[in-house]
Short mmCIF file of C-alpha atoms in Angstrom, two decimals:
data_model
loop_
_atom_site.label_atom_id
_atom_site.label_comp_id
_atom_site.label_asym_id
_atom_site.label_seq_id
_atom_site.Cartn_x
_atom_site.Cartn_y
_atom_site.Cartn_z
CA MET A 1142 -8.54 -28.75 -40.32
CA THR A 1143 -7.66 -25.09 -40.82
CA ASN A 1144 -4.66 -23.54 -39.09
CA ASP A 1145 -7.01 -21.38 -37.01
CA PHE A 1146 -8.86 -24.44 -35.70
CA LEU A 1147 -5.60 -26.30 -35.05
CA THR A 1148 -4.25 -23.33 -33.09
CA LYS A 1149 -7.33 -23.32 -30.84
CA TRP A 1150 -7.26 -27.11 -30.54
CA ILE A 1151 -3.59 -27.12 -29.48
CA GLY A 1152 -4.18 -24.24 -27.08
CA PHE A 1153 -7.06 -26.14 -25.47
CA TRP A 1154 -4.89 -29.22 -24.81
CA VAL A 1155 -1.98 -27.13 -23.54
CA PHE A 1156 -4.46 -25.60 -21.09
CA LEU A 1157 -5.66 -29.05 -20.01
CA PHE A 1158 -2.08 -30.22 -19.59
CA SER A 1159 -1.27 -27.21 -17.41
CA VAL A 1160 -4.28 -27.96 -15.21
CA SER A 1161 -3.92 -31.73 -15.04
CA VAL A 1162 -0.14 -31.94 -14.54
CA LEU A 1163 -0.69 -30.35 -11.13
CA SER A 1164 -4.13 -31.50 -10.10
CA LEU A 1165 -5.49 -34.59 -11.86
CA PRO A 1166 -4.56 -38.30 -12.01
CA GLY A 1167 -2.26 -39.03 -14.92
CA HIS A 1168 -0.59 -35.66 -14.42
CA GLY A 1169 -0.86 -34.40 -17.97
CA GLY A 1170 -0.12 -37.68 -19.70
CA GLN A 1171 -3.47 -37.86 -21.50
CA SER A 1172 -3.19 -34.29 -22.82
CA ALA A 1173 0.37 -34.94 -24.01
CA ILE A 1174 -0.82 -38.02 -25.92
CA VAL A 1175 -3.53 -35.97 -27.68
CA LEU A 1176 -0.92 -33.37 -28.67
CA LEU A 1177 1.36 -36.15 -29.92
CA PHE A 1178 -1.37 -37.52 -32.19
CA THR A 1179 -2.18 -33.99 -33.31
CA MET A 1180 1.40 -33.66 -34.54
CA LEU A 1181 1.03 -37.00 -36.33
CA TYR A 1182 -2.06 -35.63 -38.08
CA VAL A 1183 -0.23 -32.43 -39.04
CA ALA A 1184 2.74 -34.41 -40.37
CA ILE A 1185 0.46 -36.52 -42.61
CA VAL A 1186 -1.96 -33.85 -43.84
CA LYS A 1187 0.60 -31.10 -44.32
CA ARG A 1188 3.50 -33.27 -45.48
CA ASN A 1189 3.87 -31.24 -48.67
CA ASN A 1190 4.82 -28.11 -46.70
CA ARG A 1191 8.37 -29.34 -46.15
CA GLN A 1192 9.68 -25.89 -45.34
CA ASP A 1193 7.59 -25.85 -42.16
CA PHE A 1194 9.35 -29.00 -40.96
CA SER A 1195 12.91 -27.71 -41.42
CA LEU A 1196 14.86 -27.00 -38.22
CA ASN A 1197 17.33 -24.20 -37.66
CA LYS A 1198 20.76 -24.73 -36.11
CA GLU A 1199 19.64 -24.07 -32.52
CA GLU A 1200 16.77 -26.52 -32.80
CA LYS A 1201 18.97 -29.21 -34.36
CA ILE A 1202 21.56 -28.96 -31.60
CA PHE A 1203 18.83 -29.09 -28.96
CA ILE A 1204 17.21 -32.18 -30.53
CA TYR A 1205 20.59 -33.90 -30.92
CA LEU A 1206 21.38 -33.31 -27.24
CA VAL A 1207 17.97 -34.69 -26.20
CA LEU A 1208 18.57 -37.80 -28.33
CA VAL A 1209 22.08 -38.31 -26.94
CA TRP A 1210 20.78 -38.06 -23.36
CA PHE A 1211 17.94 -40.46 -24.18
CA GLY A 1212 20.38 -42.79 -25.95
CA TRP A 1213 22.64 -43.18 -22.93
CA GLN A 1214 19.63 -43.92 -20.75
CA LEU A 1215 18.47 -46.53 -23.27
CA PHE A 1216 21.95 -48.06 -23.28
CA GLY A 1217 21.73 -48.36 -19.49
CA VAL A 1218 18.48 -50.31 -19.82
CA PHE A 1219 20.04 -53.07 -21.95
CA TYR A 1220 23.56 -53.16 -20.54
CA GLN A 1221 24.63 -53.54 -16.91
CA PRO A 1222 27.99 -54.69 -15.52
CA LEU A 1223 28.26 -58.25 -14.22
CA GLY A 1224 26.45 -58.53 -10.91
CA TYR A 1225 24.16 -55.54 -11.52
CA GLU A 1226 21.78 -57.08 -14.06
CA PHE A 1227 18.02 -56.53 -13.88
CA GLU A 1228 16.12 -59.47 -12.45
CA SER A 1229 13.81 -59.80 -15.47
CA THR A 1230 12.89 -58.44 -18.88
CA LYS A 1231 9.74 -57.00 -17.30
CA ALA A 1232 11.91 -54.91 -14.97
CA GLN A 1233 13.86 -53.58 -17.97
CA LEU A 1234 10.68 -52.59 -19.77
CA ARG A 1235 9.35 -50.89 -16.62
CA VAL A 1236 12.53 -48.79 -16.45
CA MET A 1237 11.88 -47.49 -19.97
CA ASP A 1238 8.62 -45.86 -18.88
CA ASP A 1239 9.95 -42.61 -17.39
CA MET A 1240 12.90 -42.11 -19.74
CA SER A 1241 10.65 -42.58 -22.81
CA ARG A 1242 9.03 -39.20 -22.10
CA TRP A 1243 12.09 -37.41 -23.45
CA LEU A 1244 11.49 -39.10 -26.80
CA LEU A 1245 7.69 -39.30 -26.84
CA LEU A 1246 7.29 -35.57 -26.16
CA LEU A 1247 9.54 -34.56 -29.06
CA PRO A 1248 6.57 -34.58 -31.50
CA VAL A 1249 4.91 -32.09 -29.13
CA PHE A 1250 8.03 -29.92 -29.44
CA PHE A 1251 7.74 -30.07 -33.26
CA LEU A 1252 4.06 -29.15 -32.97
CA LEU A 1253 4.66 -26.18 -30.65
CA ARG A 1254 7.35 -24.72 -32.90
CA ARG A 1255 4.77 -24.51 -35.71
CA PHE A 1256 1.70 -23.19 -33.87
CA PHE A 1257 1.37 -20.24 -31.53
CA VAL A 1258 -0.05 -20.82 -28.06
CA ASP A 1259 -1.21 -17.66 -26.28
CA TRP A 1260 0.74 -17.17 -23.04
CA LYS A 1261 -2.56 -16.50 -21.24
CA ILE A 1262 -3.58 -20.13 -21.86
CA LEU A 1263 -0.49 -21.34 -20.04
CA ALA A 1264 -0.90 -18.82 -17.22
CA ILE A 1265 -4.57 -19.56 -16.55
CA GLY A 1266 -4.04 -23.32 -16.83
CA LEU A 1267 -1.24 -23.30 -14.26
CA SER A 1268 -3.34 -21.09 -11.99
CA VAL A 1269 -6.34 -23.42 -12.10
CA GLY A 1270 -4.10 -26.43 -11.46
CA VAL A 1271 -2.55 -24.70 -8.45
CA LEU A 1272 -5.93 -23.74 -6.99
CA ILE A 1273 -7.25 -27.31 -7.26
CA THR A 1274 -4.23 -29.10 -5.79
CA VAL A 1275 -3.71 -26.60 -2.94
CA SER A 1276 -7.41 -26.88 -2.05
CA VAL A 1277 -6.85 -30.61 -1.62
CA ALA A 1278 -3.69 -29.93 0.40
CA HIS A 1279 -5.58 -27.55 2.70
CA TYR A 1280 -8.23 -30.23 3.26
CA GLU A 1281 -5.52 -32.81 4.05
CA ILE A 1282 -3.97 -30.62 6.76
CA TYR A 1283 -7.00 -29.08 8.45
CA PHE A 1284 -9.65 -31.78 7.98
CA LEU A 1285 -7.69 -35.04 7.70
CA ASN A 1286 -5.08 -33.83 10.23
CA LEU A 1287 -2.08 -34.92 8.17
CA ASP A 1288 1.30 -33.50 9.18
CA ARG A 1289 2.43 -32.77 5.63
CA ALA A 1290 0.28 -32.16 2.57
CA GLU A 1291 0.80 -33.77 -0.81
CA GLY A 1292 -2.15 -32.25 -2.68
CA MET A 1293 -2.87 -34.19 -5.86
CA SER A 1294 0.69 -35.52 -5.99
CA ASN A 1295 1.67 -38.92 -4.62
CA HIS A 1296 4.29 -37.51 -2.25
CA THR A 1297 4.91 -34.34 -0.26
CA ILE A 1298 8.25 -33.50 -1.89
CA PRO A 1299 7.12 -33.45 -5.56
CA PHE A 1300 4.09 -31.45 -4.42
CA ALA A 1301 6.33 -28.85 -2.75
CA GLU A 1302 8.69 -28.65 -5.72
CA LEU A 1303 5.86 -28.15 -8.20
CA MET A 1304 4.24 -25.50 -6.03
CA VAL A 1305 7.50 -23.56 -5.85
CA VAL A 1306 8.26 -23.73 -9.58
CA SER A 1307 4.61 -22.90 -10.44
CA ASP A 1308 4.83 -19.91 -8.11
CA LEU A 1309 7.97 -18.70 -9.89
CA LEU A 1310 6.43 -19.07 -13.35
CA LEU A 1311 3.23 -17.34 -12.25
CA TRP A 1312 5.31 -14.48 -10.78
CA MET A 1313 6.86 -13.78 -14.21
CA LEU A 1314 3.56 -14.20 -16.06
CA MET A 1315 1.86 -11.91 -13.52
CA ILE A 1316 4.41 -9.19 -14.30
CA HIS A 1317 3.97 -9.76 -18.03
CA ALA A 1318 0.18 -9.42 -17.74
CA TRP A 1319 0.56 -6.17 -15.78
CA ASN A 1320 2.99 -4.74 -18.34
CA LYS A 1321 0.49 -5.64 -21.07
CA GLY A 1322 -2.23 -3.68 -19.27
CA GLN A 1323 -4.27 -6.79 -18.41
CA LYS A 1324 -4.77 -5.92 -14.76
CA ILE A 1325 -7.60 -8.35 -13.97
CA LEU A 1326 -5.56 -11.27 -15.28
CA SER A 1327 -2.51 -9.99 -13.39
CA TYR A 1328 -4.45 -9.95 -10.11
CA PHE A 1329 -5.75 -13.47 -10.78
CA LEU A 1330 -2.19 -14.71 -11.38
CA LEU A 1331 -1.12 -12.86 -8.24
CA PHE A 1332 -3.74 -14.76 -6.25
CA ALA A 1333 -2.70 -18.10 -7.77
CA SER A 1334 0.96 -17.33 -7.04
CA VAL A 1335 0.20 -16.66 -3.37
CA VAL A 1336 -1.85 -19.87 -3.19
CA ALA A 1337 1.10 -21.83 -4.65
CA PHE A 1338 3.35 -20.32 -1.96
CA TYR A 1339 0.80 -21.36 0.66
CA GLY A 1340 0.85 -24.89 -0.79
CA SER A 1341 4.62 -25.07 -0.43
CA LEU A 1342 4.24 -24.16 3.26
CA LEU A 1343 1.69 -26.93 3.78
CA SER A 1344 4.19 -29.50 2.49
CA VAL A 1345 6.73 -28.51 5.19
CA THR A 1346 9.55 -28.93 2.67
CA ARG A 1347 12.15 -26.22 3.18
CA GLY A 1348 14.92 -26.97 0.67
CA ALA A 1349 12.83 -25.99 -2.35
CA TRP A 1350 12.47 -22.46 -0.97
CA LEU A 1351 16.06 -21.68 -2.01
CA ALA A 1352 14.59 -21.27 -5.49
CA TYR A 1353 12.97 -18.01 -4.34
CA VAL A 1354 16.41 -16.39 -3.96
CA PHE A 1355 17.18 -17.15 -7.58
CA MET A 1356 13.68 -16.03 -8.60
CA ILE A 1357 14.52 -12.54 -7.36
CA LEU A 1358 17.85 -12.59 -9.22
CA ILE A 1359 16.31 -13.73 -12.52
CA TRP A 1360 13.49 -11.21 -12.17
CA LEU A 1361 16.02 -8.41 -11.60
CA LEU A 1362 18.07 -9.59 -14.59
CA TYR A 1363 14.91 -9.57 -16.71
CA ILE A 1364 14.15 -6.02 -15.54
CA VAL A 1365 17.69 -4.74 -16.18
CA LYS A 1366 18.27 -6.50 -19.52
CA ASN A 1367 14.96 -5.14 -20.82
CA SER A 1368 15.69 -1.58 -19.61
CA LEU A 1369 12.79 -1.65 -17.15
CA ALA A 1370 14.81 -0.72 -14.05
CA ASP A 1371 12.61 2.10 -12.83
CA LYS A 1372 10.17 2.56 -9.96
CA LYS A 1373 7.20 1.82 -12.22
CA HIS A 1374 8.43 -1.73 -12.92
CA LEU A 1375 10.47 -2.52 -9.81
CA LEU A 1376 7.71 -1.42 -7.44
CA SER A 1377 4.59 -2.10 -9.47
CA LYS A 1378 1.37 -2.83 -7.60
CA PRO A 1379 1.26 -6.63 -8.22
CA ILE A 1380 4.86 -7.04 -7.03
CA LEU A 1381 4.24 -5.08 -3.84
CA LEU A 1382 0.98 -6.96 -3.22
CA ARG A 1383 2.67 -10.31 -3.90
CA LEU A 1384 5.36 -9.59 -1.30
CA LEU A 1385 2.79 -8.30 1.18
CA PHE A 1386 0.56 -11.36 0.77
CA ALA A 1387 3.56 -13.68 1.10
CA PHE A 1388 4.30 -12.21 4.53
CA ALA A 1389 0.60 -12.33 5.44
CA VAL A 1390 0.28 -15.99 4.45
CA PHE A 1391 3.45 -16.92 6.32
CA PHE A 1392 2.19 -15.08 9.41
CA ALA A 1393 -1.20 -16.81 9.21
CA VAL A 1394 0.42 -20.24 8.90
CA SER A 1395 2.70 -19.42 11.85
CA GLN A 1396 -0.40 -19.24 14.07
CA THR A 1397 -1.38 -22.85 13.31
CA GLU A 1398 -0.21 -26.27 14.50
CA GLN A 1399 1.15 -26.83 11.00
CA TYR A 1400 3.79 -24.20 11.70
CA GLN A 1401 5.03 -26.15 14.71
CA THR A 1402 5.94 -29.04 12.42
CA LEU A 1403 7.79 -26.65 10.14
CA LYS A 1404 9.48 -24.95 13.08
CA SER A 1405 10.58 -28.18 14.77
CA ARG A 1406 12.06 -29.56 11.55
CA THR A 1407 13.95 -26.33 10.91
CA LEU A 1408 15.25 -26.07 14.50
CA GLN A 1409 16.34 -29.70 14.43
CA THR A 1410 18.33 -29.07 11.26
CA VAL A 1411 19.94 -25.93 12.72
CA ASN A 1412 20.85 -27.77 15.94
CA ASP A 1413 22.34 -30.68 14.01
CA VAL A 1414 24.49 -28.33 11.92
CA SER A 1415 25.66 -26.34 14.96
CA ASN A 1416 26.61 -29.58 16.75
CA GLY A 1417 28.46 -30.95 13.74
CA ASN A 1418 25.86 -33.67 13.15
CA TYR A 1419 25.76 -33.23 9.39
CA GLN A 1420 24.41 -36.73 8.94
CA GLY A 1421 21.30 -35.85 10.93
CA ALA A 1422 21.00 -32.43 9.31
CA SER A 1423 20.98 -34.04 5.87
CA SER A 1424 18.37 -36.66 6.92
CA ASN A 1425 21.00 -39.42 6.60
CA ARG A 1426 21.85 -38.41 3.03
CA PHE A 1427 25.60 -38.25 3.73
CA ASN A 1428 25.85 -42.05 3.93
CA ILE A 1429 23.91 -42.34 0.68
CA TYR A 1430 26.28 -39.85 -0.98
CA LYS A 1431 29.30 -41.82 0.27
CA ASP A 1432 27.90 -45.08 -1.10
CA ALA A 1433 27.17 -43.40 -4.42
CA ILE A 1434 30.71 -41.98 -4.71
CA ASN A 1435 32.24 -45.36 -3.80
CA HIS A 1436 30.29 -47.06 -6.58
CA ILE A 1437 31.20 -44.33 -9.05
CA GLU A 1438 34.85 -45.15 -8.38
CA LYS A 1439 34.15 -48.85 -8.97
CA GLN A 1440 31.86 -48.44 -11.98
CA PRO A 1441 32.55 -45.00 -13.57
CA PHE A 1442 30.50 -45.89 -16.66
CA GLY A 1443 27.34 -46.73 -14.74
CA ILE A 1444 25.43 -49.74 -13.46
CA GLY A 1445 22.20 -49.29 -15.44
CA THR A 1446 19.30 -46.86 -15.73
CA HIS A 1447 17.06 -46.75 -12.61
CA ASN A 1448 19.31 -49.37 -11.05
CA PHE A 1449 20.61 -47.42 -8.05
CA LYS A 1450 19.06 -49.81 -5.53
CA GLN A 1451 21.55 -52.47 -6.66
CA ILE A 1452 24.32 -50.78 -4.67
CA ASP A 1453 22.44 -51.65 -1.47
CA PRO A 1454 19.56 -54.04 -2.27
CA ASN A 1455 18.57 -54.41 1.39
CA GLY A 1456 18.96 -50.75 2.32
CA TYR A 1457 16.60 -47.79 2.26
CA PRO A 1458 17.80 -45.64 -0.65
CA PHE A 1459 16.34 -46.27 -4.08
CA ASN A 1460 18.15 -43.22 -5.42
CA ALA A 1461 21.07 -40.99 -4.48
CA HIS A 1462 18.95 -38.04 -3.30
CA ASN A 1463 21.04 -35.96 -5.70
CA GLN A 1464 20.27 -35.89 -9.41
CA LEU A 1465 23.85 -35.62 -10.65
CA LEU A 1466 25.17 -38.37 -8.36
CA ASN A 1467 22.23 -40.57 -9.32
CA VAL A 1468 22.89 -40.15 -13.04
CA TRP A 1469 26.60 -40.81 -12.51
CA VAL A 1470 25.92 -44.05 -10.62
CA GLU A 1471 23.34 -45.29 -13.13
CA ASN A 1472 24.47 -43.90 -16.50
CA GLY A 1473 28.13 -43.14 -15.85
CA ILE A 1474 30.27 -40.16 -16.72
CA GLN A 1475 28.89 -40.19 -20.28
CA GLY A 1476 25.35 -39.78 -18.90
CA VAL A 1477 26.40 -36.89 -16.66
CA ILE A 1478 28.10 -35.08 -19.55
CA SER A 1479 25.11 -35.54 -21.89
CA LEU A 1480 22.63 -34.25 -19.28
CA LEU A 1481 24.82 -31.26 -18.40
CA LEU A 1482 25.24 -30.40 -22.08
CA LEU A 1483 21.47 -30.55 -22.65
CA VAL A 1484 20.59 -28.42 -19.63
CA GLY A 1485 23.52 -26.07 -20.21
CA TYR A 1486 22.60 -25.49 -23.85
CA ALA A 1487 18.96 -24.80 -22.94
CA PHE A 1488 20.11 -22.38 -20.22
CA ARG A 1489 22.37 -20.58 -22.70
CA PHE A 1490 19.51 -20.37 -25.23
CA PHE A 1491 17.12 -18.82 -22.71
CA TRP A 1492 19.79 -16.45 -21.39
CA LYS A 1493 20.55 -15.23 -24.91
CA ASN A 1494 16.88 -14.42 -25.51
CA LEU A 1495 16.27 -12.72 -22.17
CA SER A 1496 16.59 -9.23 -23.69
CA HIS A 1497 14.90 -9.96 -27.03
CA ALA A 1498 12.93 -7.09 -28.58
CA ASN A 1499 9.77 -9.21 -28.58
CA GLU A 1500 8.45 -9.06 -25.01
CA SER A 1501 6.81 -12.49 -25.29
CA VAL A 1502 10.17 -14.01 -26.24
CA SER A 1503 11.91 -12.38 -23.27
CA ILE A 1504 9.22 -13.45 -20.79
CA TYR A 1505 9.33 -17.05 -22.06
CA ALA A 1506 13.13 -16.93 -21.79
CA SER A 1507 12.86 -15.80 -18.17
CA CYS A 1508 10.34 -18.59 -17.50
CA GLY A 1509 12.75 -21.09 -19.06
CA LEU A 1510 15.53 -19.87 -16.77
CA MET A 1511 13.20 -20.09 -13.76
CA LEU A 1512 12.33 -23.67 -14.69
CA ILE A 1513 15.94 -24.79 -15.11
CA VAL A 1514 17.32 -23.02 -12.03
CA SER A 1515 14.47 -24.34 -9.87
CA TYR A 1516 15.14 -27.91 -10.93
CA ILE A 1517 18.89 -27.49 -10.39
CA ILE A 1518 18.14 -26.45 -6.80
CA PHE A 1519 15.66 -29.30 -6.27
CA SER A 1520 18.25 -31.72 -7.68
CA GLN A 1521 20.70 -31.03 -4.88
CA SER A 1522 18.69 -33.15 -2.45
CA GLN A 1523 16.23 -35.04 -4.68
CA VAL A 1524 16.20 -37.04 -7.90
CA VAL A 1525 13.51 -34.96 -9.58
CA LEU A 1526 13.77 -36.75 -12.92
CA ASP A 1527 12.75 -40.06 -11.31
CA HIS A 1528 9.24 -38.85 -10.37
CA HIS A 1529 6.70 -38.98 -13.21
CA GLN A 1530 4.98 -35.73 -12.24
CA THR A 1531 8.10 -33.57 -11.83
CA LEU A 1532 9.69 -35.19 -14.90
CA ILE A 1533 6.82 -34.60 -17.32
CA PHE A 1534 6.37 -31.05 -15.97
CA PHE A 1535 10.03 -30.28 -16.67
CA ILE A 1536 10.20 -31.87 -20.12
CA PHE A 1537 6.92 -30.40 -21.37
CA TYR A 1538 7.64 -26.83 -20.32
CA LEU A 1539 11.28 -27.02 -21.39
CA TYR A 1540 10.06 -28.02 -24.87
CA PHE A 1541 7.21 -25.49 -24.70
CA PHE A 1542 9.35 -22.45 -23.89
CA PHE A 1543 12.09 -23.42 -26.36
CA ALA A 1544 9.62 -24.12 -29.19
CA GLN A 1545 7.45 -21.03 -28.65
CA ILE A 1546 10.50 -18.76 -28.56
CA GLN A 1547 11.57 -20.22 -31.91
CA PHE A 1548 8.08 -19.68 -33.33
CA LEU A 1549 7.94 -16.07 -32.16
CA LYS A 1550 11.44 -15.30 -33.44
CA ASN A 1551 10.64 -16.80 -36.84
CA LYS A 1552 7.48 -14.69 -36.94
CA CYS A 1553 9.52 -11.56 -36.18
CA ASP A 1554 11.95 -12.40 -38.97
#
């Protein structure tokens, strides 16, 4: 295969991943497998081009941190303290399913650092995925009379989280398209962004909306660091229309019965907080947090990967409803440190490239920051890395943005 064909082939499967991760069964797994085997083909056929396989310092550190994080999770699969053992070997193997994505998607990272994927492929793919899954969510609410939509996800919360983070990514890509003079594409991304916002409303999940505050901050940082702080960029037509449509969509939803569910949940939370009922306001998460902290004190080095339910086998919680607490309970202080180092290093990498001379590098850096900050916010009340759909979305696009920035920087050099 020629490089030109491989570039188109890889772009096609990145597009399919972007669509399917949001809207089809398997949630991108099939596309990721094709990309993995594509890298295997490249490694065999082009094995003589050793220079193309060499990693720079930033890439090596990133890969090492991924492997350390994966290693501590693997350790937690095969070692548990006395009294916390898995009930069977089958249960241990089942636990390896989700965590294996960190390792299995590394060949995709190596592939994406060698081949350019046009940003428009990513943008259109995400848009199509959003349109499909929100169409299903709309049908669930107004035709099936469900209280909360889950779209093509298997739960309302992952659906809401993915709609919010997709909205944030589409916001940045919409601005990039407008700055590139591609107005039709910019308007299409604007429409998809508004639809994603509408989808988040249909899920009646409010916590994920905090990500919008940080979206504005990252967008302003992107504008300032790239010397674009003028009326033309701050008040461009797609931005003004996006804000206008957001208010219009919210107003339209407020006229429906769906809004009453959203309103009652919000008022209940406000009343609980004002009356000092923090347990009710947190949907009983405070007791879960207390149990998690108590077990951290007893077992600071963890009780085993995906083994949280062992702290209360007959109780409701299967996780800590907080990503950091969950990792600490299951993988110990060493797991927490390795995850924080990985996410922190990726954040630092994207931050450093936010004002790069290459506009594609800077927009991918801003998207990387949006991705990380969104998941940090989601992680305050959910264990986002325990859901297949939110996990594979995070890993794939973390690898994608990191790898494509490296490709573009190498091309500039």
